[in-house]
Short mmCIF file of C-alpha atoms and ligand atoms in Angstrom, two decimals:
data_model
loop_
_atom_site.label_atom_id
_atom_site.label_comp_id
_atom_site.label_asym_id
_atom_site.label_seq_id
_atom_site.Cartn_x
_atom_site.Cartn_y
_atom_site.Cartn_z
CA MET A 48 -1.43 19.94 -12.88
CA PRO A 49 0.26 21.56 -16.23
CA ILE A 50 3.29 19.53 -17.32
CA GLN A 51 6.23 21.94 -15.84
CA SER A 52 8.98 23.08 -17.66
CA GLY A 53 12.45 24.79 -16.63
CA PRO A 54 14.14 23.24 -13.42
CA GLU A 55 12.24 20.60 -11.82
CA ARG A 56 10.25 21.79 -8.83
CA VAL A 57 10.45 19.84 -5.26
CA ASN A 58 7.27 17.57 -4.82
CA LEU A 59 6.85 18.25 -1.20
CA LEU A 60 4.75 15.23 -0.88
CA GLY A 61 7.55 13.06 -0.67
CA LEU A 62 9.47 14.83 2.06
CA GLU A 63 9.07 13.62 5.80
CA ARG A 64 9.13 15.99 8.46
CA PRO A 65 13.06 16.89 8.68
CA ALA A 66 13.66 17.18 5.06
CA LEU A 67 10.49 19.45 4.79
CA GLU A 68 12.20 21.51 7.33
CA ALA A 69 15.63 21.48 5.54
CA PHE A 70 13.63 22.49 2.26
CA VAL A 71 12.01 25.35 4.00
CA GLN A 72 15.37 26.52 5.32
CA GLY A 73 16.69 26.74 2.04
CA GLN A 74 14.23 28.65 0.82
CA GLY A 75 15.45 30.91 3.71
CA SER A 76 12.55 30.66 5.64
CA LYS A 77 12.10 29.48 9.33
CA PRO A 78 12.07 25.43 9.70
CA PHE A 79 8.86 25.74 11.83
CA ARG A 80 7.36 26.84 8.66
CA ALA A 81 7.50 23.75 7.64
CA ARG A 82 4.59 22.55 10.44
CA GLN A 83 2.32 25.19 8.68
CA LEU A 84 3.09 23.79 5.75
CA MET A 85 2.05 20.54 6.61
CA ASN A 86 -0.91 21.50 8.26
CA TRP A 87 -2.00 22.77 5.20
CA MET A 88 -1.06 19.81 3.04
CA TYR A 89 -2.28 16.80 5.23
CA LYS A 90 -5.02 17.93 7.48
CA ARG A 91 -6.47 20.46 4.77
CA GLY A 92 -5.61 18.75 1.80
CA GLU A 93 -4.39 22.20 0.10
CA GLY A 94 -2.19 21.62 -2.87
CA SER A 95 -2.12 25.48 -3.82
CA PHE A 96 0.25 27.51 -2.21
CA GLU A 97 -1.54 30.73 -3.09
CA GLN A 98 -4.33 29.53 -0.99
CA MET A 99 -1.65 29.20 2.25
CA THR A 100 -2.81 32.64 3.63
CA ASP A 101 -0.90 32.39 6.31
CA LEU A 102 2.64 32.07 5.00
CA ALA A 103 4.25 35.38 3.68
CA LYS A 104 3.38 36.18 0.76
CA VAL A 105 7.25 36.19 -0.29
CA PHE A 106 7.73 32.65 1.02
CA ARG A 107 4.85 31.74 -1.09
CA GLY A 108 6.08 33.30 -4.36
CA GLU A 109 9.20 31.03 -3.34
CA LEU A 110 7.36 28.19 -2.88
CA VAL A 111 5.21 28.92 -6.00
CA GLN A 112 8.74 29.41 -8.20
CA HIS A 113 10.50 25.81 -6.31
CA ALA A 114 8.01 23.76 -5.29
CA GLU A 115 4.93 21.34 -5.86
CA ILE A 116 2.11 19.58 -4.13
CA HIS A 117 1.31 16.80 -7.12
CA SER A 118 -0.28 13.65 -6.48
CA PRO A 119 -0.71 11.20 -9.63
CA ASP A 120 -3.04 11.82 -12.29
CA ILE A 121 -5.79 9.49 -12.35
CA VAL A 122 -6.45 7.48 -15.69
CA LYS A 123 -9.51 5.78 -14.82
CA GLU A 124 -11.86 5.45 -11.99
CA GLN A 125 -14.16 2.44 -11.41
CA ARG A 126 -16.42 1.48 -8.86
CA SER A 127 -17.96 -1.74 -7.64
CA ALA A 128 -21.70 -2.88 -6.54
CA ASP A 129 -20.26 -3.10 -3.25
CA GLY A 130 -18.81 0.11 -2.79
CA THR A 131 -15.30 -0.67 -3.78
CA ARG A 132 -13.50 2.03 -5.73
CA LYS A 133 -10.58 1.62 -8.02
CA TRP A 134 -8.44 4.39 -9.54
CA LEU A 135 -6.08 3.62 -12.10
CA LEU A 136 -3.04 5.89 -11.94
CA LYS A 137 -0.36 7.32 -14.40
CA ALA A 138 3.42 6.58 -13.62
CA ASP A 139 4.23 7.79 -16.91
CA ALA A 140 3.51 7.92 -20.64
CA SER A 141 2.66 4.14 -20.79
CA GLN A 142 2.31 2.85 -17.67
CA ALA A 143 0.07 3.12 -14.65
CA PHE A 144 -0.74 1.42 -11.34
CA GLU A 145 -3.55 0.97 -9.33
CA MET A 146 -5.31 1.97 -6.12
CA VAL A 147 -8.19 0.61 -4.26
CA PHE A 148 -10.42 1.91 -1.20
CA ILE A 149 -12.39 -0.80 0.44
CA PRO A 150 -15.43 0.68 2.70
CA GLU A 151 -16.45 -1.28 5.75
CA ASP A 152 -18.69 -0.56 8.42
CA ASP A 153 -16.49 0.49 11.11
CA ARG A 154 -13.20 1.46 8.73
CA GLY A 155 -12.26 2.27 5.33
CA THR A 156 -9.06 0.94 4.24
CA LEU A 157 -6.90 2.07 1.15
CA CYS A 158 -4.85 -0.41 -0.59
CA ILE A 159 -1.77 1.41 -2.05
CA SER A 160 0.93 0.65 -4.56
CA SER A 161 4.73 0.79 -4.16
CA GLN A 162 6.05 0.10 -7.63
CA VAL A 163 4.88 0.10 -11.16
CA GLY A 164 4.62 -4.02 -11.54
CA CYS A 165 6.52 -6.60 -9.59
CA ALA A 166 9.79 -8.40 -10.05
CA LEU A 167 8.80 -11.15 -7.53
CA ASP A 168 6.96 -13.39 -9.85
CA CYS A 169 4.75 -15.37 -7.66
CA SER A 170 2.57 -17.51 -9.61
CA PHE A 171 -0.74 -16.67 -8.17
CA CYS A 172 -0.64 -12.85 -8.49
CA ALA A 173 -1.86 -10.72 -11.59
CA THR A 174 0.93 -8.17 -10.76
CA ALA A 175 3.84 -10.70 -11.61
CA GLN A 176 2.72 -11.30 -14.94
CA GLN A 177 3.78 -7.60 -16.41
CA GLY A 178 6.99 -7.92 -14.99
CA PHE A 179 8.66 -5.13 -12.99
CA ASN A 180 8.96 -1.89 -14.67
CA ARG A 181 10.05 0.71 -11.88
CA ASN A 182 9.77 2.05 -8.44
CA LEU A 183 7.19 4.66 -7.39
CA SER A 184 8.56 7.53 -5.48
CA THR A 185 7.94 8.69 -2.10
CA ALA A 186 5.81 11.61 -3.37
CA GLU A 187 3.82 9.14 -5.49
CA ILE A 188 3.07 6.98 -2.57
CA VAL A 189 2.31 9.61 -0.12
CA GLY A 190 0.39 11.05 -3.17
CA GLN A 191 -1.97 8.06 -3.29
CA VAL A 192 -3.56 8.49 0.09
CA TRP A 193 -3.43 12.40 -0.32
CA LEU A 194 -5.33 11.69 -3.53
CA ALA A 195 -7.82 9.33 -2.00
CA LYS A 196 -8.82 11.73 0.83
CA ARG A 197 -9.54 14.46 -1.73
CA GLU A 198 -11.68 12.10 -4.21
CA LEU A 199 -13.39 10.48 -0.94
CA GLY A 200 -14.30 14.07 0.56
CA GLU A 201 -12.57 13.54 3.78
CA PHE A 202 -10.39 16.52 3.81
CA GLU A 203 -14.00 18.90 3.49
CA ARG A 204 -15.37 16.78 6.01
CA ALA A 205 -12.71 17.62 8.23
CA ARG A 206 -12.95 21.12 7.88
CA GLU A 207 -16.75 21.17 9.23
CA PRO A 208 -16.90 22.03 12.64
CA GLY A 209 -17.32 18.92 15.34
CA ILE A 210 -17.05 16.60 12.66
CA ASP A 211 -13.50 14.03 12.89
CA GLU A 212 -14.85 11.43 11.20
CA ARG A 213 -11.87 9.88 8.73
CA ILE A 214 -12.96 7.87 5.64
CA VAL A 215 -9.68 6.47 5.01
CA THR A 216 -8.58 4.61 8.44
CA ASN A 217 -6.51 2.16 7.56
CA VAL A 218 -3.78 2.01 4.53
CA VAL A 219 -2.35 -1.07 3.58
CA PHE A 220 0.48 -1.65 1.30
CA MET A 221 -1.21 -4.55 -0.53
CA GLY A 222 -1.18 -2.82 -3.99
CA MET A 223 0.73 -3.44 -6.46
CA GLY A 224 4.70 -4.11 -5.88
CA GLU A 225 7.18 -5.52 -3.44
CA PRO A 226 7.11 -2.66 -0.88
CA LEU A 227 10.25 -3.65 0.77
CA ALA A 228 12.13 -4.18 -2.63
CA ASN A 229 11.57 -0.13 -2.87
CA PHE A 230 12.87 0.33 0.76
CA ARG A 231 14.52 3.63 0.16
CA ASN A 232 11.14 5.40 -0.67
CA VAL A 233 8.44 3.34 1.19
CA VAL A 234 9.94 4.00 4.72
CA PRO A 235 9.87 7.95 4.11
CA ALA A 236 6.37 7.40 3.45
CA LEU A 237 5.19 5.34 6.30
CA ARG A 238 6.75 8.08 8.39
CA ILE A 239 4.96 10.72 6.74
CA LEU A 240 1.37 8.17 7.05
CA MET A 241 2.18 8.03 10.73
CA ASP A 242 3.61 11.70 11.61
CA ASP A 243 1.18 13.23 13.53
CA LEU A 244 1.53 16.41 11.64
CA GLY A 245 1.45 14.22 8.44
CA PHE A 246 -1.54 11.78 8.33
CA ASP A 247 -1.36 10.93 11.62
CA LEU A 248 -2.23 7.41 11.37
CA SER A 249 -1.39 5.05 14.41
CA ARG A 250 1.19 2.12 13.64
CA ARG A 251 -1.73 -0.40 14.09
CA ARG A 252 -3.47 1.09 11.08
CA VAL A 253 -0.48 1.06 8.50
CA THR A 254 0.20 -2.31 7.37
CA LEU A 255 3.19 -3.34 5.16
CA SER A 256 2.68 -6.65 3.37
CA THR A 257 5.65 -8.45 2.07
CA SER A 258 6.30 -11.73 0.53
CA GLY A 259 9.59 -12.12 2.47
CA LEU A 260 12.56 -9.85 1.73
CA VAL A 261 14.09 -11.34 4.98
CA PRO A 262 17.25 -8.70 5.03
CA GLN A 263 14.87 -5.50 4.42
CA MET A 264 12.76 -7.20 7.09
CA TYR A 265 15.35 -6.61 9.48
CA LYS A 266 16.07 -3.07 8.45
CA LEU A 267 12.63 -2.31 8.83
CA ALA A 268 12.39 -3.46 12.19
CA GLU A 269 15.18 -0.37 13.10
CA GLU A 270 13.45 2.28 11.03
CA VAL A 271 9.85 1.94 11.37
CA ASN A 272 7.29 0.74 13.61
CA CYS A 273 4.21 -0.14 11.53
CA ALA A 274 2.11 -3.51 11.49
CA LEU A 275 3.82 -5.91 9.36
CA ALA A 276 1.73 -8.21 7.15
CA VAL A 277 3.81 -11.74 5.54
CA SER A 278 2.85 -13.51 2.55
CA LEU A 279 3.24 -16.96 3.27
CA HIS A 280 1.10 -19.22 1.65
CA ALA A 281 2.41 -22.58 1.99
CA PRO A 282 3.64 -24.43 5.19
CA ASP A 283 6.54 -26.21 3.50
CA ASP A 284 9.87 -24.75 1.48
CA GLU A 285 8.99 -27.36 -1.25
CA LEU A 286 5.40 -25.83 -2.09
CA ARG A 287 6.28 -22.04 -0.93
CA ASN A 288 9.39 -22.25 -3.60
CA GLU A 289 6.80 -22.87 -6.62
CA LEU A 290 4.58 -20.14 -5.18
CA VAL A 291 6.82 -17.49 -3.69
CA PRO A 292 9.74 -18.00 -5.67
CA ILE A 293 12.07 -15.92 -3.40
CA ASN A 294 11.76 -18.73 -0.77
CA ARG A 295 14.58 -20.01 -2.94
CA LYS A 296 16.57 -17.35 -1.30
CA HIS A 297 15.12 -17.11 2.04
CA PRO A 298 13.54 -20.21 3.02
CA ILE A 299 10.47 -20.52 5.67
CA ALA A 300 12.61 -20.73 8.95
CA GLU A 301 14.53 -17.95 8.02
CA LEU A 302 11.36 -15.75 7.36
CA LEU A 303 9.81 -16.70 10.45
CA GLU A 304 13.06 -15.89 12.36
CA ALA A 305 12.98 -12.29 10.69
CA CYS A 306 8.95 -11.91 11.86
CA TRP A 307 9.71 -12.93 15.68
CA HIS A 308 12.36 -10.43 15.40
CA TYR A 309 10.42 -7.93 14.25
CA ILE A 310 7.78 -8.03 16.94
CA ASP A 311 10.39 -8.13 19.56
CA GLU A 312 12.01 -5.35 18.38
CA GLN A 313 8.65 -3.05 18.01
CA ASN A 314 7.07 -4.21 20.92
CA GLY A 315 4.32 -5.47 18.39
CA ARG A 316 1.22 -7.50 18.88
CA SER A 317 1.44 -10.10 16.22
CA VAL A 318 2.52 -10.67 12.16
CA THR A 319 -0.70 -11.23 9.86
CA PHE A 320 0.19 -14.01 7.66
CA GLU A 321 -1.57 -14.08 4.27
CA TYR A 322 -2.55 -17.19 2.86
CA VAL A 323 -4.23 -17.31 -0.57
CA MET A 324 -6.52 -20.25 -0.83
CA LEU A 325 -5.72 -22.55 -4.01
CA ASP A 326 -7.62 -25.58 -4.75
CA GLY A 327 -6.15 -28.71 -4.54
CA VAL A 328 -2.78 -26.76 -3.94
CA ASN A 329 -2.30 -25.65 -0.35
CA ASP A 330 -5.90 -26.17 1.01
CA SER A 331 -5.81 -29.80 2.52
CA PRO A 332 -6.71 -30.70 6.46
CA ALA A 333 -2.61 -31.81 6.66
CA GLN A 334 -1.19 -28.40 5.26
CA ALA A 335 -3.63 -26.48 7.84
CA ARG A 336 -1.83 -28.52 10.54
CA ALA A 337 1.80 -27.99 9.30
CA LEU A 338 0.53 -24.59 9.35
CA ALA A 339 -0.12 -24.57 12.46
CA ARG A 340 2.63 -26.38 13.88
CA LEU A 341 4.61 -23.57 12.31
CA LEU A 342 2.87 -20.88 14.25
CA LYS A 343 1.47 -22.05 17.27
CA GLY A 344 2.29 -20.54 20.44
CA ARG A 345 4.06 -17.36 18.34
CA PRO A 346 2.29 -13.99 18.02
CA ALA A 347 0.75 -14.66 14.44
CA LYS A 348 -2.76 -14.59 12.95
CA ILE A 349 -3.76 -15.79 9.59
CA ASN A 350 -5.65 -14.22 7.21
CA LEU A 351 -6.86 -16.64 4.51
CA ILE A 352 -7.58 -14.97 1.14
CA PRO A 353 -9.73 -17.19 -1.27
CA PHE A 354 -7.59 -17.04 -4.39
CA ASN A 355 -8.81 -14.23 -7.09
CA PRO A 356 -8.58 -15.53 -10.29
CA PHE A 357 -7.27 -13.38 -13.28
CA PRO A 358 -6.66 -14.10 -16.91
CA GLY A 359 -4.69 -16.78 -18.20
CA THR A 360 -4.27 -18.42 -14.63
CA GLN A 361 -4.94 -21.98 -14.27
CA LEU A 362 -5.25 -21.90 -10.57
CA ARG A 363 -8.73 -22.38 -9.22
CA ARG A 364 -9.94 -20.84 -5.93
CA SER A 365 -10.81 -23.47 -2.94
CA PRO A 366 -14.67 -23.78 -2.48
CA ALA A 367 -15.92 -22.04 0.46
CA THR A 368 -16.69 -25.29 2.25
CA VAL A 369 -12.76 -26.51 2.02
CA ILE A 370 -11.90 -22.82 3.28
CA GLN A 371 -13.89 -23.23 6.52
CA ARG A 372 -12.60 -26.58 7.13
CA PHE A 373 -9.26 -24.95 7.00
CA ARG A 374 -10.11 -22.66 9.28
CA ASP A 375 -11.38 -24.65 11.88
CA GLU A 376 -8.49 -26.72 11.43
CA LEU A 377 -6.21 -23.99 12.35
CA ILE A 378 -8.38 -22.69 15.10
CA GLN A 379 -8.60 -26.15 16.61
CA GLN A 380 -4.81 -26.34 16.74
CA GLY A 381 -4.74 -23.04 18.56
CA VAL A 382 -3.90 -20.68 15.90
CA LEU A 383 -5.93 -17.53 15.17
CA ALA A 384 -7.53 -17.54 11.84
CA THR A 385 -9.76 -15.22 9.85
CA VAL A 386 -11.04 -15.98 6.31
CA ARG A 387 -10.72 -12.52 4.22
CA ARG A 388 -13.95 -11.27 2.76
CA THR A 389 -13.44 -10.56 -1.41
CA ARG A 390 -14.34 -6.88 -2.01
CA GLY A 391 -14.67 -5.35 -5.62
CA ASP A 392 -13.78 -8.71 -7.79
CA ASP A 393 -16.44 -7.13 -10.40
CA ILE A 394 -13.92 -4.21 -11.20
CA ASP A 395 -10.82 -6.69 -10.86
CA ALA A 396 -9.95 -4.61 -7.61
CA ALA A 397 -9.60 -7.56 -5.68
CA CYS A 398 -6.35 -9.06 -3.89
CA GLY A 399 -3.90 -9.90 -6.64
CA GLN A 400 -6.00 -8.81 -9.32
CA LEU A 401 -4.15 -5.68 -9.97
CA ALA A 402 -2.41 -5.53 -13.06
CA GLY A 403 -2.07 -1.36 -13.89
CA ARG A 404 -2.68 -2.34 -17.73
CA VAL A 405 -0.32 -0.35 -19.93
CA VAL A 406 -1.73 2.38 -21.48
CA ASP A 407 -2.27 1.85 -25.40
CA ARG A 408 0.56 3.46 -26.81
CA THR A 409 -1.36 5.10 -29.38
CA THR A 410 -3.43 7.08 -27.39
CA VAL A 411 -0.26 8.03 -25.46
CA ARG A 412 1.05 9.76 -28.53
CA LEU A 413 -2.05 12.45 -28.23
CA GLY A 414 -0.07 13.86 -24.99
CA SER A 415 -2.78 15.86 -22.97
CA LYS A 416 -5.91 13.73 -23.94
CA LEU A 417 -4.50 11.07 -21.94
CA VAL A 418 -7.04 11.17 -19.06
CA GLY A 419 -10.26 9.51 -20.06
CA VAL A 420 -9.11 7.57 -22.82
CA ALA A 421 -9.68 3.71 -22.76
CA VAL A 422 -6.94 1.57 -21.57
CA GLN A 423 -6.09 -1.32 -23.05
CA ALA A 424 -7.36 -4.67 -21.38
N1 SAH B 524 4.11 -7.96 -2.51
C1 SAH B 524 3.54 -7.68 -1.25
C2 SAH B 524 2.16 -6.99 -1.16
C3 SAH B 524 1.36 -7.30 -2.24
S1 SAH B 524 0.15 -8.42 -2.59
C4 SAH B 524 3.24 -9.06 -0.65
O1 SAH B 524 3.41 -10.24 -1.66
O2 SAH B 524 2.73 -9.26 0.26
C5 SAH B 524 -1.24 -8.41 -1.39
C6 SAH B 524 -1.64 -9.85 -0.65
O3 SAH B 524 -2.41 -9.91 -2.14
C7 SAH B 524 -0.38 -10.66 -0.82
O4 SAH B 524 -0.95 -11.35 0.39
C8 SAH B 524 -0.71 -11.38 -2.00
O5 SAH B 524 0.07 -12.98 -1.88
C9 SAH B 524 -2.26 -11.50 -2.52
N2 SAH B 524 -2.45 -11.99 -3.46
C10 SAH B 524 -1.71 -11.73 -4.52
N3 SAH B 524 -2.74 -12.68 -5.38
C11 SAH B 524 -3.77 -12.93 -5.18
C12 SAH B 524 -4.77 -13.68 -6.02
N4 SAH B 524 -4.39 -13.50 -7.18
N5 SAH B 524 -5.79 -14.20 -5.07
C13 SAH B 524 -5.84 -13.65 -3.52
N6 SAH B 524 -4.77 -12.85 -2.97
C14 SAH B 524 -3.46 -12.80 -3.77
#
C-alpha cells in the first residue's frame, strides 16, 4: 500500500470487536456493520473497501477516507527444504521483524513476533543480541496472521464451496520479543485471533510464550483465555539467573505459582514448559530429576528444544542421545516430556534464530525501492 499522507487512517486490523463497533458508529453507521466488515476482513481476507459490495456506498466512501486494512510489508521471504517459510517484515525504515510458518501433517503453525527485538537478554537467544527496538502494534500483530493466510492461499481456499480446510491451524507467540512486555497490544490481538468473527481460533490453538513476567501473567489470567507456554530452561535459580536474567526479579517458585494460578483461573489443561537443551549446561540426568521434582503432579508438560546456534554464541546443542536420556529420565519421574523437532534451521527460522536483521541504511534512503533489496547479514 502506498504511504498515506494527510490525516492518519485507522488500521482496522488493530481494533477488537467493541472498538470496531465504536469506530463504525463514529462514522455514522450502525454498529452491526462491524460484523459485515469483520466477515470481509477475517473470513475473506479482503483488504479493499471498494470490494465490500454489501456495504452502502456512502459508508465505503467514509471507510476509504478514514480507515485502512494494512498488514506489514514483506521485505524478504525464504523457504526451507522442509517446507518451513520465513518472512522478514518491515517495521520502519531501518528495522524489521520475522514471522515463520511451519507446516506439519496434522497442523500448520504460524510463529509470530510481538516486538522488534527484545529487552530480556536471555543468553541463548539470537533476538536478545540485537537489543530492543519497539513494541509491535495490535494491527502489526494481527496483520502477521492476516498476511500469512493471504500468502499461503488460505482465504481463496475458504471461498471454494465445500472446502473448509485451514492452513494456519495454530498461532504461537514465539517469534521475536516478549509478548507480556507488550501486554497492551498483545491482549487485543489475542482476542481478535480467538473471536469467532475474527480468526476464530480455539483457545488451545493460540499459545503465548513468556520468559516469566510474573505480574503480567496474573493480569493475563484475568483478561484472556489462551494456552500458556513458559520458557523455564533451568531447574534451579542459580542457573536460571544466568540463562534467563528476568529470573533475578521473579524466581522459579514465584513463576510456578503464577503458572498454577493461570491454569486454575482459566480451567486450563496444562502449561507447556520450554527447556532449551544446552550441552553441558542444563542437560544432566541430575538436572532432569530436579526439573521433574518441580513439576511432578502439576498440570505441566515439558517441551525440550534442541538449542539452535547462531553467529557469535559459545553455546552448543546437547547431543541427540543426551536429549533422549533427559527425556526418558523425566518420563520415568512421571512428567510428560516431548522433544521439539527442529524446523527451518537451514534458513535460520528455528527457535531463537530470529534476528530481524537491520536493513542497510543506504538502501533505506532509496525509499520505495526497499522491498526486495538485499538485507544486511
Ligand atoms: N520471549 C518469549 C517468546 C519468544 S522465544 C519467551 O521467552 O518465551 C520462543 C522460544 O524459543 C522460547 O522458549 C525460547 O526460550 C526459545 N529459544 C530462544 N532461543 C533459542 C535457541 N537459540 N535455540 C532454541 N530455542 C530457543
